[in-house]
């Protein structure tokens, strides 16, 4: 057995020896799923119908560049189709970025506590990672990211709002960060959760005309409830996207997923109600946390990061007893929990568990 393990290790690239496989915390049903920041409300009938229609053509390859979806996104966000690329979720996009732009000796900058795939993207390519500490209130400070750029820096990831802290950096500080970063550094602005902020969803795209090294990422996995279909997309300068197309898988978004995404973009009233419901339920959860004296980070997303402290184990047991799945994480060596905002009846169960442990 040991000889076989050593054989496989010798076959693998040394750069990945120390990387742990991504743990998506597989959940067995039935559970109240509040661990993956999904939209528990599910899909509207129009989206399901569009995907069922697309199944009839399942014997054919999809349009490799998802032209119809890119045209729809361009119309929604005042972009040009050639500025848009689709991907197999945002994970697929980050894989492309690593394949296209990173090499051993390069440096990647990301946050101290942020989406772990950013660091993995660097390490898989043999690049190094520089992590920027969180600021006051656990927010990411754009100026600190810009100041950290050095001669070896090739790529910078800024998650806004940040996962898992839920904090949002303001537009002015982001612009200043971009102004202070050399054009040779690819800046990835991950806005996977931006739909929940209540801010203008098109505003950041205006930066693309000024900063050709900027790549803005969005997804259909959160608000649009298409997590299982894996549809991500990026907006950037067409010349930059050209190099991503050179390493992109030919058919990375299926025709069924594309049909669902196009239909979802038309559900503006439904999406607005969903955002309002998430904000209301998030407010109730935070009020319950305050009543129980549980620390948390004010969030602009569909999740809240909490600090159970010495009662972590008790709260984890209470959640397990009620069949509630949350995400256990570590922040500065302290065990914390990220709780997704679920449906009202699901959030009531969370509040009951908090009351049982914290009184």
mmCIF file of C-alpha atoms in Angstrom:
data_model
loop_
_atom_site.group_PDB
_atom_site.id
_atom_site.type_symbol
_atom_site.label_atom_id
_atom_site.label_comp_id
_atom_site.label_asym_id
_atom_site.label_seq_id
_atom_site.Cartn_x
_atom_site.Cartn_y
_atom_site.Cartn_z
ATOM 1 C CA UNK A 1 0.000 0.000 0.000
ATOM 2 C CA UNK A 2 2.764 2.451 0.930
ATOM 3 C CA UNK A 3 4.622 1.678 -2.297
ATOM 4 C CA UNK A 4 1.465 2.421 -4.307
ATOM 5 C CA UNK A 5 0.936 5.728 -2.486
ATOM 6 C CA UNK A 6 4.545 6.708 -3.149
ATOM 7 C CA UNK A 7 4.098 5.789 -6.807
ATOM 8 C CA UNK A 8 1.072 8.063 -7.186
ATOM 9 C CA UNK A 9 2.840 10.867 -5.331
ATOM 10 C CA UNK A 10 5.771 10.627 -7.733
ATOM 11 C CA UNK A 11 3.359 10.843 -10.661
ATOM 12 C CA UNK A 12 1.670 14.008 -9.372
ATOM 13 C CA UNK A 13 3.139 17.496 -9.732
ATOM 14 C CA UNK A 14 4.952 18.574 -6.531
ATOM 15 C CA UNK A 15 2.953 21.829 -6.503
ATOM 16 C CA UNK A 16 -0.216 19.949 -5.505
ATOM 17 C CA UNK A 17 1.257 17.633 -2.870
ATOM 18 C CA UNK A 18 0.230 19.884 0.015
ATOM 19 C CA UNK A 19 -3.224 20.864 -1.283
ATOM 20 C CA UNK A 20 -6.227 19.408 0.515
ATOM 21 C CA UNK A 21 -9.200 18.345 -1.656
ATOM 22 C CA UNK A 22 -12.043 20.872 -1.487
ATOM 23 C CA UNK A 23 -14.519 19.799 1.183
ATOM 24 C CA UNK A 24 -17.998 20.730 0.023
ATOM 25 C CA UNK A 25 -19.536 19.181 3.180
ATOM 26 C CA UNK A 26 -21.734 16.628 1.448
ATOM 27 C CA UNK A 27 -25.159 16.662 3.045
ATOM 28 C CA UNK A 28 -27.354 13.631 3.459
ATOM 29 C CA UNK A 29 -31.096 14.161 3.167
ATOM 30 C CA UNK A 30 -33.290 15.007 4.916
ATOM 31 C CA UNK A 31 -31.573 18.119 6.242
ATOM 32 C CA UNK A 32 -32.248 21.805 6.571
ATOM 33 C CA UNK A 33 -29.468 22.905 4.241
ATOM 34 C CA UNK A 34 -27.962 26.133 5.495
ATOM 35 C CA UNK A 35 -24.341 25.292 4.753
ATOM 36 C CA UNK A 36 -23.797 26.206 1.087
ATOM 37 C CA UNK A 37 -25.517 29.613 0.662
ATOM 38 C CA UNK A 38 -28.047 28.162 -1.754
ATOM 39 C CA UNK A 39 -31.445 29.668 -2.558
ATOM 40 C CA UNK A 40 -33.739 27.309 -0.654
ATOM 41 C CA UNK A 41 -36.820 28.778 -2.301
ATOM 42 C CA UNK A 42 -36.013 26.873 -5.465
ATOM 43 C CA UNK A 43 -36.750 27.615 -9.109
ATOM 44 C CA UNK A 44 -39.791 29.406 -10.527
ATOM 45 C CA UNK A 45 -41.950 27.383 -12.977
ATOM 46 C CA UNK A 46 -40.770 29.366 -15.998
ATOM 47 C CA UNK A 47 -37.144 28.361 -15.423
ATOM 48 C CA UNK A 48 -38.021 24.698 -14.952
ATOM 49 C CA UNK A 49 -40.120 24.774 -18.134
ATOM 50 C CA UNK A 50 -37.273 26.319 -20.146
ATOM 51 C CA UNK A 51 -34.861 23.633 -18.997
ATOM 52 C CA UNK A 52 -37.337 20.840 -19.788
ATOM 53 C CA UNK A 53 -37.698 22.185 -23.320
ATOM 54 C CA UNK A 54 -33.932 22.265 -23.705
ATOM 55 C CA UNK A 55 -33.694 18.597 -22.702
ATOM 56 C CA UNK A 56 -35.271 17.613 -26.013
ATOM 57 C CA UNK A 57 -32.077 18.712 -27.734
ATOM 58 C CA UNK A 58 -29.832 16.879 -25.309
ATOM 59 C CA UNK A 59 -28.385 14.717 -28.067
ATOM 60 C CA UNK A 60 -26.648 17.783 -29.517
ATOM 61 C CA UNK A 61 -23.642 19.661 -28.200
ATOM 62 C CA UNK A 62 -24.467 23.113 -26.832
ATOM 63 C CA UNK A 63 -23.275 26.330 -28.417
ATOM 64 C CA UNK A 64 -19.703 26.327 -27.139
ATOM 65 C CA UNK A 65 -19.695 30.043 -26.345
ATOM 66 C CA UNK A 66 -23.311 30.229 -25.116
ATOM 67 C CA UNK A 67 -24.067 33.098 -27.479
ATOM 68 C CA UNK A 68 -27.717 33.464 -26.478
ATOM 69 C CA UNK A 69 -26.881 33.733 -22.780
ATOM 70 C CA UNK A 70 -24.056 36.192 -23.375
ATOM 71 C CA UNK A 71 -26.345 38.380 -25.472
ATOM 72 C CA UNK A 72 -28.981 38.270 -22.741
ATOM 73 C CA UNK A 73 -26.449 39.214 -20.054
ATOM 74 C CA UNK A 74 -25.086 42.011 -22.222
ATOM 75 C CA UNK A 75 -28.568 43.488 -22.591
ATOM 76 C CA UNK A 76 -29.221 43.219 -18.839
ATOM 77 C CA UNK A 77 -25.992 44.902 -17.736
ATOM 78 C CA UNK A 78 -25.247 47.355 -20.572
ATOM 79 C CA UNK A 79 -22.293 45.309 -21.793
ATOM 80 C CA UNK A 80 -21.223 43.939 -25.172
ATOM 81 C CA UNK A 81 -21.447 40.174 -25.756
ATOM 82 C CA UNK A 82 -17.746 40.031 -26.577
ATOM 83 C CA UNK A 83 -17.022 41.302 -23.045
ATOM 84 C CA UNK A 84 -18.670 38.230 -21.514
ATOM 85 C CA UNK A 85 -17.501 34.655 -20.999
ATOM 86 C CA UNK A 86 -19.485 31.807 -19.450
ATOM 87 C CA UNK A 87 -18.010 29.077 -17.268
ATOM 88 C CA UNK A 88 -18.804 25.927 -15.317
ATOM 89 C CA UNK A 89 -19.588 27.882 -12.174
ATOM 90 C CA UNK A 90 -17.053 30.407 -10.957
ATOM 91 C CA UNK A 91 -14.751 27.549 -9.961
ATOM 92 C CA UNK A 92 -14.364 26.786 -13.651
ATOM 93 C CA UNK A 93 -13.484 30.406 -14.360
ATOM 94 C CA UNK A 94 -10.814 30.471 -11.658
ATOM 95 C CA UNK A 95 -9.339 27.283 -13.124
ATOM 96 C CA UNK A 96 -9.096 29.033 -16.492
ATOM 97 C CA UNK A 97 -7.403 32.047 -14.910
ATOM 98 C CA UNK A 98 -4.776 29.835 -13.335
ATOM 99 C CA UNK A 99 -4.166 27.915 -16.551
ATOM 100 C CA UNK A 100 -3.893 31.079 -18.646
ATOM 101 C CA UNK A 101 -1.892 33.451 -16.477
ATOM 102 C CA UNK A 102 -0.071 31.777 -13.583
ATOM 103 C CA UNK A 103 3.319 30.052 -13.517
ATOM 104 C CA UNK A 104 5.840 29.019 -10.849
ATOM 105 C CA UNK A 105 7.380 32.123 -9.295
ATOM 106 C CA UNK A 106 4.269 34.242 -9.690
ATOM 107 C CA UNK A 107 2.428 35.644 -6.686
ATOM 108 C CA UNK A 108 -1.320 35.780 -6.038
ATOM 109 C CA UNK A 109 -2.910 38.127 -3.500
ATOM 110 C CA UNK A 110 -6.174 37.295 -1.706
ATOM 111 C CA UNK A 111 -7.827 37.891 1.640
ATOM 112 C CA UNK A 112 -6.917 36.376 4.981
ATOM 113 C CA UNK A 113 -10.373 34.839 5.322
ATOM 114 C CA UNK A 114 -12.050 34.428 1.956
ATOM 115 C CA UNK A 115 -13.059 31.807 -0.612
ATOM 116 C CA UNK A 116 -10.388 29.113 -0.415
ATOM 117 C CA UNK A 117 -10.346 28.351 -4.150
ATOM 118 C CA UNK A 118 -8.390 31.568 -4.791
ATOM 119 C CA UNK A 119 -5.354 30.257 -2.915
ATOM 120 C CA UNK A 120 -5.780 26.810 -4.426
ATOM 121 C CA UNK A 121 -5.746 28.337 -7.920
ATOM 122 C CA UNK A 122 -2.337 29.813 -7.162
ATOM 123 C CA UNK A 123 -0.872 26.749 -5.498
ATOM 124 C CA UNK A 124 -1.998 24.374 -8.245
ATOM 125 C CA UNK A 125 -0.120 26.541 -10.743
ATOM 126 C CA UNK A 126 2.984 26.577 -8.555
ATOM 127 C CA UNK A 127 2.521 30.234 -7.615
ATOM 128 C CA UNK A 128 2.807 31.645 -4.093
ATOM 129 C CA UNK A 129 -0.004 33.198 -2.049
ATOM 130 C CA UNK A 130 0.033 36.438 -0.060
ATOM 131 C CA UNK A 131 -2.954 36.852 2.277
ATOM 132 C CA UNK A 132 -4.127 40.296 3.368
ATOM 133 C CA UNK A 133 -5.415 40.597 6.961
ATOM 134 C CA UNK A 134 -8.986 41.654 7.596
ATOM 135 C CA UNK A 135 -9.507 45.155 8.905
ATOM 136 C CA UNK A 136 -11.720 46.556 11.612
ATOM 137 C CA UNK A 137 -15.113 44.871 11.693
ATOM 138 C CA UNK A 138 -13.650 41.946 9.731
ATOM 139 C CA UNK A 139 -13.924 43.856 6.460
ATOM 140 C CA UNK A 140 -11.456 43.652 3.587
ATOM 141 C CA UNK A 141 -9.608 46.925 3.018
ATOM 142 C CA UNK A 142 -8.960 47.559 -0.702
ATOM 143 C CA UNK A 143 -6.058 49.929 0.008
ATOM 144 C CA UNK A 144 -4.228 47.153 1.869
ATOM 145 C CA UNK A 145 -4.596 44.866 -1.145
ATOM 146 C CA UNK A 146 -3.130 47.494 -3.467
ATOM 147 C CA UNK A 147 -0.264 48.222 -1.085
ATOM 148 C CA UNK A 148 0.660 44.525 -0.994
ATOM 149 C CA UNK A 149 1.325 44.305 -4.747
ATOM 150 C CA UNK A 150 4.985 43.604 -5.492
ATOM 151 C CA UNK A 151 7.187 42.755 -8.480
ATOM 152 C CA UNK A 152 6.102 39.096 -8.492
ATOM 153 C CA UNK A 153 2.369 39.781 -8.148
ATOM 154 C CA UNK A 154 0.485 38.442 -11.161
ATOM 155 C CA UNK A 155 -3.084 38.162 -9.909
ATOM 156 C CA UNK A 156 -5.250 39.635 -7.158
ATOM 157 C CA UNK A 157 -8.599 38.286 -5.923
ATOM 158 C CA UNK A 158 -11.046 40.579 -4.141
ATOM 159 C CA UNK A 159 -14.332 39.003 -3.066
ATOM 160 C CA UNK A 160 -17.091 41.615 -2.686
ATOM 161 C CA UNK A 161 -19.176 40.958 -0.667
ATOM 162 C CA UNK A 162 -16.653 38.683 0.955
ATOM 163 C CA UNK A 163 -17.337 35.019 1.629
ATOM 164 C CA UNK A 164 -17.512 34.001 4.491
ATOM 165 C CA UNK A 165 -17.564 37.331 6.364
ATOM 166 C CA UNK A 166 -20.384 38.941 4.328
ATOM 167 C CA UNK A 167 -18.753 42.385 4.379
ATOM 168 C CA UNK A 168 -18.975 44.818 1.458
ATOM 169 C CA UNK A 169 -16.283 47.275 0.358
ATOM 170 C CA UNK A 170 -17.551 50.590 -1.022
ATOM 171 C CA UNK A 171 -17.247 51.545 -4.681
ATOM 172 C CA UNK A 172 -14.908 54.500 -4.088
ATOM 173 C CA UNK A 173 -12.320 52.401 -2.241
ATOM 174 C CA UNK A 174 -12.451 49.739 -4.952
ATOM 175 C CA UNK A 175 -11.836 52.343 -7.656
ATOM 176 C CA UNK A 176 -8.859 53.709 -5.723
ATOM 177 C CA UNK A 177 -7.485 50.178 -5.376
ATOM 178 C CA UNK A 178 -7.701 49.659 -9.127
ATOM 179 C CA UNK A 179 -5.994 52.982 -9.779
ATOM 180 C CA UNK A 180 -3.102 51.974 -7.516
ATOM 181 C CA UNK A 181 -2.553 48.498 -8.983
ATOM 182 C CA UNK A 182 -0.252 48.189 -12.035
ATOM 183 C CA UNK A 183 -2.044 47.149 -15.256
ATOM 184 C CA UNK A 184 0.179 44.036 -15.446
ATOM 185 C CA UNK A 185 -1.721 42.535 -12.479
ATOM 186 C CA UNK A 186 -4.984 40.750 -13.255
ATOM 187 C CA UNK A 187 -7.603 41.910 -10.732
ATOM 188 C CA UNK A 188 -10.464 39.498 -10.172
ATOM 189 C CA UNK A 189 -13.493 41.099 -8.524
ATOM 190 C CA UNK A 190 -15.674 38.215 -7.362
ATOM 191 C CA UNK A 191 -19.245 39.477 -6.991
ATOM 192 C CA UNK A 192 -20.968 36.124 -6.512
ATOM 193 C CA UNK A 193 -23.129 37.561 -3.711
ATOM 194 C CA UNK A 194 -23.559 41.092 -5.040
ATOM 195 C CA UNK A 195 -27.206 40.471 -5.986
ATOM 196 C CA UNK A 196 -28.119 40.468 -2.268
ATOM 197 C CA UNK A 197 -26.567 43.845 -1.421
ATOM 198 C CA UNK A 198 -29.328 46.111 -2.714
ATOM 199 C CA UNK A 199 -26.709 48.115 -4.631
ATOM 200 C CA UNK A 200 -26.828 48.932 -8.347
ATOM 201 C CA UNK A 201 -25.958 45.666 -10.063
ATOM 202 C CA UNK A 202 -24.525 47.385 -13.153
ATOM 203 C CA UNK A 203 -22.308 49.970 -11.476
ATOM 204 C CA UNK A 204 -19.107 47.926 -11.187
ATOM 205 C CA UNK A 205 -19.208 46.986 -14.878
ATOM 206 C CA UNK A 206 -18.576 50.640 -15.769
ATOM 207 C CA UNK A 207 -15.038 50.165 -14.438
ATOM 208 C CA UNK A 208 -14.176 47.817 -17.297
ATOM 209 C CA UNK A 209 -13.694 50.664 -19.762
ATOM 210 C CA UNK A 210 -11.077 52.261 -17.500
ATOM 211 C CA UNK A 211 -9.265 49.178 -16.217
ATOM 212 C CA UNK A 212 -8.503 46.555 -18.900
ATOM 213 C CA UNK A 213 -6.875 44.287 -16.276
ATOM 214 C CA UNK A 214 -10.178 43.941 -14.372
ATOM 215 C CA UNK A 215 -12.271 40.762 -14.462
ATOM 216 C CA UNK A 216 -15.716 40.900 -12.804
ATOM 217 C CA UNK A 217 -17.264 37.569 -11.848
ATOM 218 C CA UNK A 218 -20.923 36.738 -11.255
ATOM 219 C CA UNK A 219 -22.859 33.491 -10.840
ATOM 220 C CA UNK A 220 -26.309 31.962 -11.196
ATOM 221 C CA UNK A 221 -25.705 29.708 -8.174
ATOM 222 C CA UNK A 222 -26.929 32.056 -5.442
ATOM 223 C CA UNK A 223 -29.888 34.396 -5.977
ATOM 224 C CA UNK A 224 -30.871 32.697 -9.265
ATOM 225 C CA UNK A 225 -31.085 29.271 -7.549
ATOM 226 C CA UNK A 226 -29.144 27.390 -10.227
ATOM 227 C CA UNK A 227 -26.367 26.024 -7.998
ATOM 228 C CA UNK A 228 -26.844 22.487 -9.320
ATOM 229 C CA UNK A 229 -26.630 23.651 -12.947
ATOM 230 C CA UNK A 230 -23.197 25.322 -12.568
ATOM 231 C CA UNK A 231 -23.392 28.574 -14.523
ATOM 232 C CA UNK A 232 -20.858 31.293 -13.850
ATOM 233 C CA UNK A 233 -19.795 34.211 -16.002
ATOM 234 C CA UNK A 234 -17.201 36.930 -16.230
ATOM 235 C CA UNK A 235 -17.059 40.366 -17.812
ATOM 236 C CA UNK A 236 -13.688 41.681 -18.983
ATOM 237 C CA UNK A 237 -11.831 43.218 -21.911
ATOM 238 C CA UNK A 238 -12.305 40.997 -25.003
ATOM 239 C CA UNK A 239 -8.543 40.866 -25.505
ATOM 240 C CA UNK A 240 -8.062 39.429 -22.029
ATOM 241 C CA UNK A 241 -10.887 36.934 -22.513
ATOM 242 C CA UNK A 242 -9.200 35.735 -25.690
ATOM 243 C CA UNK A 243 -6.462 34.132 -23.580
ATOM 244 C CA UNK A 244 -9.037 32.476 -21.332
ATOM 245 C CA UNK A 245 -10.764 31.010 -24.390
ATOM 246 C CA UNK A 246 -7.459 29.369 -25.326
ATOM 247 C CA UNK A 247 -7.596 27.231 -22.158
ATOM 248 C CA UNK A 248 -11.375 26.964 -21.746
ATOM 249 C CA UNK A 249 -13.102 23.612 -22.032
ATOM 250 C CA UNK A 250 -15.068 23.578 -25.311
ATOM 251 C CA UNK A 251 -18.486 22.842 -23.784
ATOM 252 C CA UNK A 252 -18.378 23.959 -20.172
ATOM 253 C CA UNK A 253 -22.014 25.158 -19.848
ATOM 254 C CA UNK A 254 -24.721 22.752 -20.983
ATOM 255 C CA UNK A 255 -27.657 23.748 -23.160
ATOM 256 C CA UNK A 256 -30.041 22.919 -20.294
ATOM 257 C CA UNK A 257 -28.147 25.153 -17.881
ATOM 258 C CA UNK A 258 -27.987 27.949 -20.451
ATOM 259 C CA UNK A 259 -31.751 27.768 -21.025
ATOM 260 C CA UNK A 260 -32.371 27.959 -17.277
ATOM 261 C CA UNK A 261 -30.072 30.939 -16.874
ATOM 262 C CA UNK A 262 -31.704 32.858 -19.735
ATOM 263 C CA UNK A 263 -35.165 32.244 -18.283
ATOM 264 C CA UNK A 264 -34.011 33.190 -14.785
ATOM 265 C CA UNK A 265 -32.879 36.619 -16.002
ATOM 266 C CA UNK A 266 -36.471 37.384 -16.998
ATOM 267 C CA UNK A 267 -37.811 36.672 -13.498
ATOM 268 C CA UNK A 268 -37.153 40.205 -12.244
ATOM 269 C CA UNK A 269 -40.217 40.388 -9.980
ATOM 270 C CA UNK A 270 -39.469 36.994 -8.464
ATOM 271 C CA UNK A 271 -35.824 37.909 -7.920
ATOM 272 C CA UNK A 272 -36.774 41.184 -6.264
ATOM 273 C CA UNK A 273 -39.119 39.412 -3.854
ATOM 274 C CA UNK A 274 -36.434 36.848 -3.073
ATOM 275 C CA UNK A 275 -33.899 39.566 -2.250
ATOM 276 C CA UNK A 276 -36.401 41.300 0.012
ATOM 277 C CA UNK A 277 -37.231 38.031 1.763
ATOM 278 C CA UNK A 278 -33.553 37.233 2.340
ATOM 279 C CA UNK A 279 -32.948 40.698 3.805
ATOM 280 C CA UNK A 280 -35.949 40.356 6.122
ATOM 281 C CA UNK A 281 -34.983 36.872 7.309
ATOM 282 C CA UNK A 282 -31.355 37.917 7.747
ATOM 283 C CA UNK A 283 -32.557 40.749 9.959
ATOM 284 C CA UNK A 284 -34.589 38.331 12.090
ATOM 285 C CA UNK A 285 -31.601 36.005 12.459
ATOM 286 C CA UNK A 286 -29.330 38.857 13.520
ATOM 287 C CA UNK A 287 -31.941 40.053 16.036
ATOM 288 C CA UNK A 288 -32.061 36.544 17.515
ATOM 289 C CA UNK A 289 -28.271 36.477 17.739
ATOM 290 C CA UNK A 290 -28.278 39.801 19.592
ATOM 291 C CA UNK A 291 -30.928 38.565 22.029
ATOM 292 C CA UNK A 292 -28.816 35.503 22.746
ATOM 293 C CA UNK A 293 -25.609 37.483 23.059
ATOM 294 C CA UNK A 294 -23.944 35.663 20.170
ATOM 295 C CA UNK A 295 -21.324 37.606 18.243
ATOM 296 C CA UNK A 296 -21.698 37.903 14.474
ATOM 297 C CA UNK A 297 -20.453 39.935 11.529
ATOM 298 C CA UNK A 298 -23.101 42.220 9.944
ATOM 299 C CA UNK A 299 -23.676 40.789 6.479
ATOM 300 C CA UNK A 300 -24.747 42.097 3.073
ATOM 301 C CA UNK A 301 -25.317 38.582 1.712
ATOM 302 C CA UNK A 302 -27.546 35.521 2.194
ATOM 303 C CA UNK A 303 -25.449 34.224 5.091
ATOM 304 C CA UNK A 304 -24.160 35.323 8.489
ATOM 305 C CA UNK A 305 -20.872 34.363 10.168
ATOM 306 C CA UNK A 306 -21.299 33.809 13.913
ATOM 307 C CA UNK A 307 -18.963 33.343 16.897
ATOM 308 C CA UNK A 308 -20.384 30.710 19.293
ATOM 309 C CA UNK A 309 -17.110 30.779 21.282
ATOM 310 C CA UNK A 310 -17.095 28.283 24.189
ATOM 311 C CA UNK A 311 -20.581 27.034 23.265
ATOM 312 C CA UNK A 312 -19.611 25.983 19.763
ATOM 313 C CA UNK A 313 -19.906 22.257 20.492
ATOM 314 C CA UNK A 314 -23.266 22.645 22.193
ATOM 315 C CA UNK A 315 -24.703 24.679 19.346
ATOM 316 C CA UNK A 316 -23.314 22.245 16.771
ATOM 317 C CA UNK A 317 -25.030 19.386 18.639
ATOM 318 C CA UNK A 318 -28.321 21.313 18.785
ATOM 319 C CA UNK A 319 -28.191 21.970 15.048
ATOM 320 C CA UNK A 320 -27.417 18.316 14.348
ATOM 321 C CA UNK A 321 -30.326 17.201 16.532
ATOM 322 C CA UNK A 322 -32.693 19.370 14.496
ATOM 323 C CA UNK A 323 -31.180 18.244 11.201
ATOM 324 C CA UNK A 324 -29.710 21.657 10.422
ATOM 325 C CA UNK A 325 -26.530 21.698 8.326
ATOM 326 C CA UNK A 326 -24.333 24.797 8.711
ATOM 327 C CA UNK A 327 -20.748 25.462 7.637
ATOM 328 C CA UNK A 328 -18.050 25.155 10.277
ATOM 329 C CA UNK A 329 -14.994 27.319 9.599
ATOM 330 C CA UNK A 330 -11.979 28.814 11.322
ATOM 331 C CA UNK A 331 -11.204 32.514 11.651
ATOM 332 C CA UNK A 332 -7.879 33.373 13.268
ATOM 333 C CA UNK A 333 -7.821 29.942 14.901
ATOM 334 C CA UNK A 334 -11.289 30.414 16.369
ATOM 335 C CA UNK A 335 -14.089 28.056 15.411
ATOM 336 C CA UNK A 336 -16.936 29.940 13.751
ATOM 337 C CA UNK A 337 -20.117 29.025 11.880
ATOM 338 C CA UNK A 338 -21.471 30.368 8.620
ATOM 339 C CA UNK A 339 -25.258 30.087 8.543
ATOM 340 C CA UNK A 340 -27.091 30.555 5.265
ATOM 341 C CA UNK A 341 -30.380 32.449 5.357
ATOM 342 C CA UNK A 342 -33.054 29.865 4.631
ATOM 343 C CA UNK A 343 -36.825 29.868 4.421
ATOM 344 C CA UNK A 344 -38.803 31.353 7.355
ATOM 345 C CA UNK A 345 -39.659 27.951 8.793
ATOM 346 C CA UNK A 346 -36.029 26.845 8.501
ATOM 347 C CA UNK A 347 -34.754 29.994 10.173
ATOM 348 C CA UNK A 348 -37.209 29.444 13.030
ATOM 349 C CA UNK A 349 -35.482 26.140 13.730
ATOM 350 C CA UNK A 350 -32.150 27.987 13.853
ATOM 351 C CA UNK A 351 -33.557 30.467 16.339
ATOM 352 C CA UNK A 352 -34.894 27.638 18.496
ATOM 353 C CA UNK A 353 -31.476 25.980 18.589
ATOM 354 C CA UNK A 354 -29.858 29.287 19.549
ATOM 355 C CA UNK A 355 -32.398 29.730 22.334
ATOM 356 C CA UNK A 356 -31.767 26.255 23.691
ATOM 357 C CA UNK A 357 -28.013 26.831 23.988
ATOM 358 C CA UNK A 358 -27.741 30.539 24.757
ATOM 359 C CA UNK A 359 -31.076 31.119 26.494
#
